[in-house]
CSV table of C-alpha atoms and ligand atoms in Angstrom, one decimal:
chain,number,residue,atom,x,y,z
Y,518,UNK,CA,0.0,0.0,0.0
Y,519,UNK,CA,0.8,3.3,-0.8
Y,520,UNK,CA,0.0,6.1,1.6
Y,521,UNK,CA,-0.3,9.5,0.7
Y,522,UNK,CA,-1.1,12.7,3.1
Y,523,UNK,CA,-2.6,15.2,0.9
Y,524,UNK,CA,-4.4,18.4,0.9
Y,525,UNK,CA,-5.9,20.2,-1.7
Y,526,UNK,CA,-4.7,21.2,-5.9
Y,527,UNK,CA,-1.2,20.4,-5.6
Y,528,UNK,CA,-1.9,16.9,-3.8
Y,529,UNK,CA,-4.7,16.1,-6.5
Y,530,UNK,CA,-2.6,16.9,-9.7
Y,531,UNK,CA,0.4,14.8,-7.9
Y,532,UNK,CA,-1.8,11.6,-7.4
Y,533,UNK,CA,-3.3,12.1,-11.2
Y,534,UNK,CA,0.4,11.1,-12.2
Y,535,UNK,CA,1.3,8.4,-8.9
Y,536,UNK,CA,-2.1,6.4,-10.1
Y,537,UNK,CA,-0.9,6.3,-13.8
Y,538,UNK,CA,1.6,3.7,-12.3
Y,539,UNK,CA,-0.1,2.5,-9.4
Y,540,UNK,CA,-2.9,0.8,-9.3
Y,541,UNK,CA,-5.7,2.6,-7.9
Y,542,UNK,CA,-6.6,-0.5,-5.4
Y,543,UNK,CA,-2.9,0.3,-3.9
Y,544,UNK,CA,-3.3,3.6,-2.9
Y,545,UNK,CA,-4.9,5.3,0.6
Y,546,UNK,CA,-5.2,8.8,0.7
Y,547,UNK,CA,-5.4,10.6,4.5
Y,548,UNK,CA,-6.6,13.9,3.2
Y,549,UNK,CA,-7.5,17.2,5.0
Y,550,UNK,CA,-10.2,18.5,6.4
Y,551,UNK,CA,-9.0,21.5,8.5
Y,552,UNK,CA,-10.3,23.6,5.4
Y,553,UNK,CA,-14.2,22.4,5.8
Y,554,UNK,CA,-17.0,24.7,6.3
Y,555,UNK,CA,-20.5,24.9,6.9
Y,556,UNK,CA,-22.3,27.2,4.5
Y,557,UNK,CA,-26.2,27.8,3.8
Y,558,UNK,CA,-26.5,25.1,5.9
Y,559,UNK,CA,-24.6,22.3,3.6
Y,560,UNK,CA,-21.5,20.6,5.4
Y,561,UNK,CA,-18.5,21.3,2.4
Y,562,UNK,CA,-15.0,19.4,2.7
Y,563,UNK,CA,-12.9,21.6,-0.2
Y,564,UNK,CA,-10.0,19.1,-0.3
Y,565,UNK,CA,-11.2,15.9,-0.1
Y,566,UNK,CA,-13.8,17.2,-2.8
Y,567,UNK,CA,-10.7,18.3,-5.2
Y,568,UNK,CA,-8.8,15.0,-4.4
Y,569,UNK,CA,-12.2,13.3,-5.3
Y,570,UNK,CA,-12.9,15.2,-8.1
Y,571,UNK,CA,-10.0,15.0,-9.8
Y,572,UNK,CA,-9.2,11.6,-9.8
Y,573,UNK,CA,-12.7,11.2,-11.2
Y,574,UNK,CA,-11.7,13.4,-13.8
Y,575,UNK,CA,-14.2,16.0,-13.2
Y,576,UNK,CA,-12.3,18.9,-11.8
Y,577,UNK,CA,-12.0,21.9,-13.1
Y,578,UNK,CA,-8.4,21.4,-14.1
Y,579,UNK,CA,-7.8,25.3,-14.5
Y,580,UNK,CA,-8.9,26.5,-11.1
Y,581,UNK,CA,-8.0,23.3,-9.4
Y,582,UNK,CA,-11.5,22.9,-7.7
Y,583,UNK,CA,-15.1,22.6,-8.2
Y,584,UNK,CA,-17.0,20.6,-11.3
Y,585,UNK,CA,-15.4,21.2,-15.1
Y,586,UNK,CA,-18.3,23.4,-16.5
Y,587,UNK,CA,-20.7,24.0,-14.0
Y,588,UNK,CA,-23.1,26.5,-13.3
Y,589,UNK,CA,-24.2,28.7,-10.6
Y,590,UNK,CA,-27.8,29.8,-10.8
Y,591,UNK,CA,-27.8,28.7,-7.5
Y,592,UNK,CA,-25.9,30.4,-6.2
Y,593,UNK,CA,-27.3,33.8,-7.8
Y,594,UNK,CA,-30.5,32.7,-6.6
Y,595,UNK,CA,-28.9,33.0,-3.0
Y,596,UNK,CA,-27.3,36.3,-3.9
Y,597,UNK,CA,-31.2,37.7,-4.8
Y,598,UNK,CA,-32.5,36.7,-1.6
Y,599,UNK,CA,-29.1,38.2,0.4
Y,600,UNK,CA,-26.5,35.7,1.1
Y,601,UNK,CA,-23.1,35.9,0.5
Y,602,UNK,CA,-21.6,34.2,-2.1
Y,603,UNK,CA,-17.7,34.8,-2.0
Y,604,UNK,CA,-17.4,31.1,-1.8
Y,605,UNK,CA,-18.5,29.8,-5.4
Y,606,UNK,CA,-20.3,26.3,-4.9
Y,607,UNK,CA,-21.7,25.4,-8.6
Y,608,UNK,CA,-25.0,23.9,-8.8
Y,609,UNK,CA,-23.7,20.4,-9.8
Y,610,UNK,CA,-21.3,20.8,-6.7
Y,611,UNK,CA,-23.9,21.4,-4.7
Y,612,UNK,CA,-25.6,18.3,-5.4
Y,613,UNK,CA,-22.0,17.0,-3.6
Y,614,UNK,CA,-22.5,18.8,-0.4
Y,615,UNK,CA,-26.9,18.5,-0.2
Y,616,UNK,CA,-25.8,14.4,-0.2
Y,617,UNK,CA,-22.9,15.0,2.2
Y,618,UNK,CA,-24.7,16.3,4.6
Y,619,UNK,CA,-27.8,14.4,4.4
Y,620,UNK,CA,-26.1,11.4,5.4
Y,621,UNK,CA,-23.9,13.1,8.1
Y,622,UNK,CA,-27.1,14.4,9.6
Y,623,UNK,CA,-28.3,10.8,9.6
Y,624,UNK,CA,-25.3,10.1,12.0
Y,625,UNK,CA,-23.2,8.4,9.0
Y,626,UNK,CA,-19.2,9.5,9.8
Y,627,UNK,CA,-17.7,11.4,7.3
Y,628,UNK,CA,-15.4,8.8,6.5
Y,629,UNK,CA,-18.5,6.6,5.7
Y,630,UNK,CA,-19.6,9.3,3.3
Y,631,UNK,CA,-16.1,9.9,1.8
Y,632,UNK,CA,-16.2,6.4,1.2
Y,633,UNK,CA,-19.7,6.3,-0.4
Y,634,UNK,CA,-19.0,9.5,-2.7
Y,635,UNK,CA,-15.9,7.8,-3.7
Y,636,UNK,CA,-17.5,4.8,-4.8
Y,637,UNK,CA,-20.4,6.3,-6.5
Y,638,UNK,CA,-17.8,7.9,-8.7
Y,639,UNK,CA,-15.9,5.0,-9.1
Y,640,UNK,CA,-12.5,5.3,-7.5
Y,641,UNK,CA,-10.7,2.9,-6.7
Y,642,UNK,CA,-8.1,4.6,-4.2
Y,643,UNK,CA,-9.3,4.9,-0.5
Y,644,UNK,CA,-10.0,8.1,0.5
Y,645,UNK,CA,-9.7,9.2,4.4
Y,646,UNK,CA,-10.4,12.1,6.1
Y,647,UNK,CA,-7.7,12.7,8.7
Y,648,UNK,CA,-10.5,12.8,11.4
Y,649,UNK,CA,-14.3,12.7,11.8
Y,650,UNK,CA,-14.3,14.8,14.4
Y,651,UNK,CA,-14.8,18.8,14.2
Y,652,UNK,CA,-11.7,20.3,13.5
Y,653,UNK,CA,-11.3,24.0,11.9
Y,654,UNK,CA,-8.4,25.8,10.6
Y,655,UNK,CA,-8.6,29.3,11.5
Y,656,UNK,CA,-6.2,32.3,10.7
Y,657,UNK,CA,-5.2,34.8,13.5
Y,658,UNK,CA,-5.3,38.2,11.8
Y,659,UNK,CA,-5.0,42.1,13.5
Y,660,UNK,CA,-9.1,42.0,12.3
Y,661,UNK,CA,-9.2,38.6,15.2
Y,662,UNK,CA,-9.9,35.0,14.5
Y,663,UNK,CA,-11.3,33.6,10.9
Y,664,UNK,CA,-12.1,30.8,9.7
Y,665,UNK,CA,-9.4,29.9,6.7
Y,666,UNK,CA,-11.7,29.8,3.4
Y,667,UNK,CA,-12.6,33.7,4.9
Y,668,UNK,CA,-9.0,34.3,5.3
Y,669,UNK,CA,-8.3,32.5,1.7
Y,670,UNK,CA,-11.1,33.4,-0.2
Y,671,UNK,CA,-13.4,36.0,0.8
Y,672,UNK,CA,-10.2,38.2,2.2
Y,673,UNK,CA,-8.0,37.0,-0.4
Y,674,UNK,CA,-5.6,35.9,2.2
Y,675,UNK,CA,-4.5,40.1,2.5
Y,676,UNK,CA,-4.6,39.6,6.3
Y,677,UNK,CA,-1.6,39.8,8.3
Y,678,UNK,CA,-0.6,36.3,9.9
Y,679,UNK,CA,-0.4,36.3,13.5
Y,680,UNK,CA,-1.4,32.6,13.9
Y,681,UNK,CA,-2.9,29.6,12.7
Y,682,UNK,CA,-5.4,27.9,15.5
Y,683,UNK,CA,-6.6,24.2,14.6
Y,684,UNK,CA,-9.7,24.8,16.8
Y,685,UNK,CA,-11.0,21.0,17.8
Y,686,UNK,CA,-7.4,19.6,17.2
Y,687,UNK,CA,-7.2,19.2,21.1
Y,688,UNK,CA,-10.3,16.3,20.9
Y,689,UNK,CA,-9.9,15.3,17.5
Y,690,UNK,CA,-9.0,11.5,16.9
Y,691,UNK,CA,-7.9,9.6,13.4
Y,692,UNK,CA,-10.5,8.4,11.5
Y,693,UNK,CA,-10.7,5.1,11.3
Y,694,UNK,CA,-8.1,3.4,9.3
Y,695,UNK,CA,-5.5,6.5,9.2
Y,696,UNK,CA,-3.2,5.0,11.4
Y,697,UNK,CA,-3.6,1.5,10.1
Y,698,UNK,CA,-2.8,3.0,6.7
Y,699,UNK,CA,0.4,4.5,8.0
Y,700,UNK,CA,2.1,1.9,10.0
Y,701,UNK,CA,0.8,-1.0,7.3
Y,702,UNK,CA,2.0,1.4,4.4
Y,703,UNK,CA,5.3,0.3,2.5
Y,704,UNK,CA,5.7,3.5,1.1
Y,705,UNK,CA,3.9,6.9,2.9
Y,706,UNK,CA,4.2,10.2,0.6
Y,707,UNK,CA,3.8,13.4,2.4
Y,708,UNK,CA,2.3,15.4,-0.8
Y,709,UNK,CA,2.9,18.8,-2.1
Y,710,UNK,CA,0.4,20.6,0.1
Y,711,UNK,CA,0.4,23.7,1.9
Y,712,UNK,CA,2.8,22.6,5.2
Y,713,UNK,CA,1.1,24.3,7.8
Y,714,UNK,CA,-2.7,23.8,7.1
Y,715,UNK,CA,-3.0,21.0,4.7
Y,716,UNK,CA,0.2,18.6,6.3
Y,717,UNK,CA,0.4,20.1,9.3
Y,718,UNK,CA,-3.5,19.5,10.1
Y,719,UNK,CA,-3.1,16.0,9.2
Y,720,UNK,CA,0.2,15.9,11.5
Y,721,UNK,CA,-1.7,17.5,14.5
Y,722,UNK,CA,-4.1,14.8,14.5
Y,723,UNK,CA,-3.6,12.9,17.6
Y,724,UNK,CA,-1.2,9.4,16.8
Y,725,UNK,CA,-0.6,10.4,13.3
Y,726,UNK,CA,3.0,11.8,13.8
Y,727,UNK,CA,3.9,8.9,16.3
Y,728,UNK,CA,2.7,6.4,13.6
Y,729,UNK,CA,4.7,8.3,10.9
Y,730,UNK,CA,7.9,8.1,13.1
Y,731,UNK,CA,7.2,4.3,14.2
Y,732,UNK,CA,5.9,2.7,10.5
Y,733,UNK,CA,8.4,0.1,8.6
Y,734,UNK,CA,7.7,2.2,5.8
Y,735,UNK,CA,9.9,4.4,3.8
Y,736,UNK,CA,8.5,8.2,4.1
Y,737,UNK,CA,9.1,10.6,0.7
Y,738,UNK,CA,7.7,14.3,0.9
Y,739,UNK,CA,8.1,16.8,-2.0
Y,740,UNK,CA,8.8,20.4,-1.1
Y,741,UNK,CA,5.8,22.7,-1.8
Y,742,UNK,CA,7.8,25.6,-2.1
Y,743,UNK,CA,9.6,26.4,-5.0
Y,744,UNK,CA,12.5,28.8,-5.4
Y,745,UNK,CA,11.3,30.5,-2.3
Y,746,UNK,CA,7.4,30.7,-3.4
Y,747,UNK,CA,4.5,28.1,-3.2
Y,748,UNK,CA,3.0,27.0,-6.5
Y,749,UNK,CA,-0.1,27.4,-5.4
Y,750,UNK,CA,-1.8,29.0,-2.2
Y,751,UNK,CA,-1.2,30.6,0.7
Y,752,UNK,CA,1.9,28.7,1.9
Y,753,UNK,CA,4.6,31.6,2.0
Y,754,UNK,CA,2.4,34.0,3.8
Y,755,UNK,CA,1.2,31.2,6.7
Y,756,UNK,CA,5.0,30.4,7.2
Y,757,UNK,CA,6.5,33.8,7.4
Y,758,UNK,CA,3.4,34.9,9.6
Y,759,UNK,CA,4.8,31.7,11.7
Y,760,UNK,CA,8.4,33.7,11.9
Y,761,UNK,CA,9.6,30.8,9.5
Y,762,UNK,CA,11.8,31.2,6.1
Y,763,UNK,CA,10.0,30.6,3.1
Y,764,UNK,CA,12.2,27.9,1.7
Y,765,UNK,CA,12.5,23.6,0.5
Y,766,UNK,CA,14.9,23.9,3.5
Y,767,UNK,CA,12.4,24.9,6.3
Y,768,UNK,CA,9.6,22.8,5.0
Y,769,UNK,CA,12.2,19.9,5.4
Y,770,UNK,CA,12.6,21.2,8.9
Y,771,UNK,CA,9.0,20.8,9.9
Y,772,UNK,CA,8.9,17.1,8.4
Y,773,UNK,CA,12.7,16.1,9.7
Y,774,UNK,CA,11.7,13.8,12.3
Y,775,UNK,CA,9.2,11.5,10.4
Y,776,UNK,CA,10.3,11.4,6.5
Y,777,UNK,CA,13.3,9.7,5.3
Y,778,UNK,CA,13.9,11.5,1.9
Y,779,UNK,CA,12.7,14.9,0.6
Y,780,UNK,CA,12.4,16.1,-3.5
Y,781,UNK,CA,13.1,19.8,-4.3
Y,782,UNK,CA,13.1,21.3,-7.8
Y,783,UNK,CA,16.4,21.9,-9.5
Y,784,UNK,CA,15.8,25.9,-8.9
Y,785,UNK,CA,16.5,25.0,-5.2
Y,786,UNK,CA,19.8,23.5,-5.8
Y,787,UNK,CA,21.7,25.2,-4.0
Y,788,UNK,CA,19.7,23.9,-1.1
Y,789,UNK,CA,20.3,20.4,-1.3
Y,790,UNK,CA,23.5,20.1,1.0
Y,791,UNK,CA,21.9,22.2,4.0
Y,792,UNK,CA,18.8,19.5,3.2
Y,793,UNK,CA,21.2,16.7,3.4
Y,794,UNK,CA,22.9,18.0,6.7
Y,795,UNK,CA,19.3,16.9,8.2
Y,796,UNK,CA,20.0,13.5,7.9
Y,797,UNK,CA,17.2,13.3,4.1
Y,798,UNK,CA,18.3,11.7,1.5
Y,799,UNK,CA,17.5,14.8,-0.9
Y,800,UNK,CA,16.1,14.2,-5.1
Y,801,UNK,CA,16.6,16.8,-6.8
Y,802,UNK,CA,13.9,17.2,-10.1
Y,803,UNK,CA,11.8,19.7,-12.3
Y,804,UNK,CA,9.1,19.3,-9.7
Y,805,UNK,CA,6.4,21.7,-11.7
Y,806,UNK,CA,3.6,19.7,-12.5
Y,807,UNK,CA,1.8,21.3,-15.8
Y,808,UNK,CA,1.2,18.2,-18.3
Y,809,UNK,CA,0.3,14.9,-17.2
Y,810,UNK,CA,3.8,13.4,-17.6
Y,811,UNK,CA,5.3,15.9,-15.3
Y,812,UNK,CA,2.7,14.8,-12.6
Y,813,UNK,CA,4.1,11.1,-13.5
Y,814,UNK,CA,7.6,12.1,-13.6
Y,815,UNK,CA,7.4,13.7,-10.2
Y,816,UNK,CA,5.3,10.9,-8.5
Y,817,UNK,CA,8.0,8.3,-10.1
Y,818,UNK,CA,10.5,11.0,-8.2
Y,819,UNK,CA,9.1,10.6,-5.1
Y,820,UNK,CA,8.9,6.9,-5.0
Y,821,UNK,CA,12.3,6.2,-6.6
Y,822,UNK,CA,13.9,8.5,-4.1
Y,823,UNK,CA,12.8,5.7,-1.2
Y,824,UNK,CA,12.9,2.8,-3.0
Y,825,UNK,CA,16.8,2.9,-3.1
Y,826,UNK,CA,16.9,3.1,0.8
O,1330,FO1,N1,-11.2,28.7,-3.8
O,1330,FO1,C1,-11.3,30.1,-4.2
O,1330,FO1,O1,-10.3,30.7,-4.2
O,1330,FO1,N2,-12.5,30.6,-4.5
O,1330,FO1,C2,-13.7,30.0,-4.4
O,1330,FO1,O2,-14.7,30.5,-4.7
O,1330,FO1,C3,-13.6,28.6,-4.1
O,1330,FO1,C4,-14.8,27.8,-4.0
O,1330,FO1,C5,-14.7,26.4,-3.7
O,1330,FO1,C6,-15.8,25.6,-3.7
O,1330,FO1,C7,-15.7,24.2,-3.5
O,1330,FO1,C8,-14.4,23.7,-3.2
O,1330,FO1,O3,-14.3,22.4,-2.9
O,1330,FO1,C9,-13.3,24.5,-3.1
O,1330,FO1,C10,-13.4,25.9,-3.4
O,1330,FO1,N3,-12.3,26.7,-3.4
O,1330,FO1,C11,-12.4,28.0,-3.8
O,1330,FO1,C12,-10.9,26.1,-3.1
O,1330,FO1,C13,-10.7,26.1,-1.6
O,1330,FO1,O4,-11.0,27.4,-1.0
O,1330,FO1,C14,-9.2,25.9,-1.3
O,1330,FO1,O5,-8.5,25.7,-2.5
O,1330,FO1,C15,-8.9,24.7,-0.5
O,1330,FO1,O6,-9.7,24.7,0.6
O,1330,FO1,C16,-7.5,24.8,-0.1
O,1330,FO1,O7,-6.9,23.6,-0.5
């Protein structure tokens, strides 16, 4: 089994490539859910949706989430009668969240639903939410406390970071099979998320670091941050508001103690040494995913740079 912690776009296009290879069956995925949110009274889980959606082929490739070509009269319909709408759920995505809450409101875990939205859209992989418990991101700002999609999208992540607060993290336990998927795991990958609230949620989650540091398995993470920038997202402004350097060096600092090799893009070089002195066996690779044989290259990147361990 394959293992992969993932959070949102970046995680999603990097499991489009590791499935071309792998077969579906073979791979677990332990993805976020520190980014959900409750809105017009529909329970929404953003990543695990884009992990979902994407490996089902019916992403929106160019923004990275939501349904290729959908529509939202439904939302303009909420806009007429007052509501906010800064957070774009299209009409066929809606259908997603009206059915994912149903069945949570019927007491089903939202690992049980994962699982059943999964299979009615035929994967293959396992999908797991790091937790079924309540758990929320939310961004400490000079404005107070939001929650992270108002701090990402409605706020267009301007705020000053003065902290990130995992409310729920305290009580929150691993859904079930997350820690059986680590420690049975022959290889775990620590995707290219955002480090702080896509990994690092998944990390806070009570047993999931220990089992990282205690599987048999060999642990491969690939840097999110490129030449000193993230890709995609947030990532640079969560880690400097966390007094940390924006670099493939400090990410490898936050993961030192459970991974056992780390890929960084050729741009960061110059990086690998200092990498190495932590003890990683350091890949380094054109790690920008834009065609589908980039996403394959990097995933066979990733894999390879455990395998000779
Ligand atoms: N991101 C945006 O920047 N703007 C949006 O309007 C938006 C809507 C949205 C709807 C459903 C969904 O699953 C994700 C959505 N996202 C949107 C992405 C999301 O805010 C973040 O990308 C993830 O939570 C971070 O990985």
């Amino acid at each position: 089994m394959i293992t992969c912690l993932a959070g949102g776009v970046g995680a999603a296009r990097f499991l489009q490539g590791l499935v071309k290879f792998v077969s579906e069956e073979e791979v677990t995925i332990i993805g976020n859910t520190g980014d959900d949110i409750e809105l017009y009274g529909l329970n929404i889980s953003p990543d695990l949706d884009i992990i979902i959606y994407t490996l089902a082929g019916l992403a929106d490739e160019e923004k990275g989430w939501g349904l290729k070509g959908d529509t939202f009269n439904c939302l303009n319909m909420l806009k007429l009668y007052g509501h906010e709408t800064w957070f774009n759920l299209g009409d066929r995505d809606i259908a997603t969240h009206i059915y994912r809450t149903q069945l949570l409101k019927r007491g089903f875990p939202l690992s049980d639903v994962t699982k059943r939205l999964r299979e009615k859209l035929s994967l293959k992989e396992e999908i797991l939410p790091m937790t079924n418990d309540r758990f929320e991101t939310r961004i400490r700002t000079p404005n107070g406390s939001i929650h992270f999609q108002e701090y990402l999208v409605k706020r267009q992540a301007q705020d000053d970071v003065l902290g990130v607060h995992f409310e729920g993290a305290d009580k929150a336990k691993p859904a079930p099979g997350v820690i059986d998927s680590i420690l049975k795991a022959r290889t775990v990958v620590v995707c290219p998320s955002n480090p702080i609230v896509s990994i690092g949620t998944i990390l806070s989650i009570r047993g999931v670091r220990e089992a990282l540091k205690e599987t048999q398995a060999n642990v491969a993470a690939i840097s999110p941050i490129v030449g000193g920038s993230p890709v995609k997202g947030p990532a640079d402004k969560l880690m400097r508001g966390l007094g940390k350097e924006v670099s493939a060096f400090a990410v490898a600092r936050l993961y030192q103690d459970f991974i056992d090799s780390f890929v960084i893009d050729q741009i960061d070089q110059a990086e690998k040494e200092k990498i190495e002195g932590l003890g990683l066996h350091v890949v380094v690779t054109d790690s920008i995913m834009k065609s589908l044989d980039d996403k394959i290259r990097l995933a066979k990147a990733a894999l390879q740079s455990v395998e000779s361990l």
